[in-house]
Coordinates of N, CA and C in Angstrom, one line a residue:
X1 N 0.8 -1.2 0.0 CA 0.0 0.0 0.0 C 0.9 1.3 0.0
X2 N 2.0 1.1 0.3 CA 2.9 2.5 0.7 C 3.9 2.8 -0.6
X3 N 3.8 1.5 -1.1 CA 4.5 1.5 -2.3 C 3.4 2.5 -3.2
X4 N 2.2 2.1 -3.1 CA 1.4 2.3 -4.0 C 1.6 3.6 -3.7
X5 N 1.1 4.8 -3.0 CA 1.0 6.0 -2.4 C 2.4 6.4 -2.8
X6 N 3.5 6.2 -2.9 CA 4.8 6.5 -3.3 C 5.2 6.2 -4.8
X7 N 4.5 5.4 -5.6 CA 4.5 5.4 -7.3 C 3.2 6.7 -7.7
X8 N 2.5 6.5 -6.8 CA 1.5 7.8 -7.0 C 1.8 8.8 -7.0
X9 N 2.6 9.2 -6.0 CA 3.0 10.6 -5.3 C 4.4 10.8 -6.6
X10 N 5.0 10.2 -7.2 CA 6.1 10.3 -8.0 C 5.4 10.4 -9.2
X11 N 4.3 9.9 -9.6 CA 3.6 10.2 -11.0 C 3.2 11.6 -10.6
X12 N 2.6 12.2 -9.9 CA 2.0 13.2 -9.9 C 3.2 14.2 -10.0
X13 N 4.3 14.2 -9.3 CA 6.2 15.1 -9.5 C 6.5 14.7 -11.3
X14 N 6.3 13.3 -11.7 CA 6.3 13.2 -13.1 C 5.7 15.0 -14.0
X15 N 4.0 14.8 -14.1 CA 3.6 15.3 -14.5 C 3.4 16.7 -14.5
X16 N 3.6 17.0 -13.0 CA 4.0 18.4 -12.9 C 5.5 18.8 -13.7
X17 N 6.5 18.2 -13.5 CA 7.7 18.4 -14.2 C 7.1 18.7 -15.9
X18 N 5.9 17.9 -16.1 CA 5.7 18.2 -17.7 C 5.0 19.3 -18.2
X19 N 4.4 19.5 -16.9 CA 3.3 21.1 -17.1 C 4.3 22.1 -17.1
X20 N 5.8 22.5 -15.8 CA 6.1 23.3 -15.2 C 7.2 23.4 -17.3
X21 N 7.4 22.4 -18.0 CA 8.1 22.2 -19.1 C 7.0 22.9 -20.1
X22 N 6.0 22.6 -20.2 CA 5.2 23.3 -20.9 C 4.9 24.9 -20.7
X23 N 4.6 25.4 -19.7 CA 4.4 26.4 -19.3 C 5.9 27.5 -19.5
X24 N 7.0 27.0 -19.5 CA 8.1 27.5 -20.0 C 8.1 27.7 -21.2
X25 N 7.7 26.7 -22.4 CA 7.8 26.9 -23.3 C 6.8 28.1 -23.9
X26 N 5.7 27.5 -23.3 CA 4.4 29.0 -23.0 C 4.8 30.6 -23.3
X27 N 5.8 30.4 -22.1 CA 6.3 31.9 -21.8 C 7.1 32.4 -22.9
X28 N 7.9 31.3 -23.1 CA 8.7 31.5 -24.1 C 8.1 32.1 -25.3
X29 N 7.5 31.7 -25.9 CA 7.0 32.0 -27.0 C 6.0 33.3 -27.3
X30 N 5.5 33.4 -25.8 CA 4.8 34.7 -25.6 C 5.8 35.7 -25.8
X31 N 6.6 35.5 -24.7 CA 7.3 37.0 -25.1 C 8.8 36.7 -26.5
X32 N 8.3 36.2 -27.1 CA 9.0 36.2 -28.7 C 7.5 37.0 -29.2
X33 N 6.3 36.2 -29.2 CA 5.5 37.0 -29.7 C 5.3 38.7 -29.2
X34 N 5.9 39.2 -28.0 CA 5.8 40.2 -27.8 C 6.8 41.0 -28.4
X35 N 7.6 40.2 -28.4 CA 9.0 41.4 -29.0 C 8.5 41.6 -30.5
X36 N 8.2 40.3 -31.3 CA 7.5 40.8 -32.8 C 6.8 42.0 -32.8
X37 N 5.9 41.7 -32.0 CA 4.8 42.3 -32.1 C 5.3 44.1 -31.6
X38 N 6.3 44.3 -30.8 CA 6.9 45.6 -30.3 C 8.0 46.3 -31.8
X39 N 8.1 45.4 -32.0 CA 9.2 45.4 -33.6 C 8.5 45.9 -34.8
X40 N 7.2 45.0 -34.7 CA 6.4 46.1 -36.2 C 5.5 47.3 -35.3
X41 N 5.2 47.3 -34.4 CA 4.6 48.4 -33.8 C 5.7 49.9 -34.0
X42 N 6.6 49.7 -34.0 CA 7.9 50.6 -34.0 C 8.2 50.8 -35.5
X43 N 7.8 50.1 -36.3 CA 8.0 49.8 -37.4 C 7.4 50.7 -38.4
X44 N 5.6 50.8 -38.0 CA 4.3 51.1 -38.2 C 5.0 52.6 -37.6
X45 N 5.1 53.0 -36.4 CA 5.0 54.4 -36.1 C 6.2 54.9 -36.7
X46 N 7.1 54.3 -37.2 CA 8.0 55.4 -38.1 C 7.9 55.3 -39.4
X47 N 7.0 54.5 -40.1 CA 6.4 54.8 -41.2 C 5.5 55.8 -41.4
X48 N 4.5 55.9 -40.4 CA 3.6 57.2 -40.2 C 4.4 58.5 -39.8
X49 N 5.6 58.3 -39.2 CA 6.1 59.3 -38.8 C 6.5 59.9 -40.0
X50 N 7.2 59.3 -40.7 CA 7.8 59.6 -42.2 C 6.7 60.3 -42.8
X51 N 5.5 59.7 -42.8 CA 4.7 60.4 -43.7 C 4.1 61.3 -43.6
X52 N 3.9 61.6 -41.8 CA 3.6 63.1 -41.5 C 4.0 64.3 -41.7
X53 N 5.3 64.1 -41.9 CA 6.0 65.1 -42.4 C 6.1 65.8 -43.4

């Protein structure tokens, strides 16, 4: 029984290890998509800038 509760309790550290892996890569990708997205925004306002002129 204690075995059982202790293959349990190590599946559950398994799967967390795979979320805490996920969620990294999550982030990851978010803030790539943020920097894109900060890069044509800058992009965009000096193109209008140009043309205000």
């Amino acid at each position: 029984m204690l075995s059982d509760i202790t293959k349990f309790i190590k599946d559950i550290q398994k799967d967390m290890d795979k979320s805490d892996k996920v969620l990294q890569k999550i982030e990851e990708q978010h803030n790539s998509l943020k920097r894109n997205n900060q890069r044509q925004h800058d992009a965009i306002r000096k193109e209008m800038e140009r043309y205000s002129k």
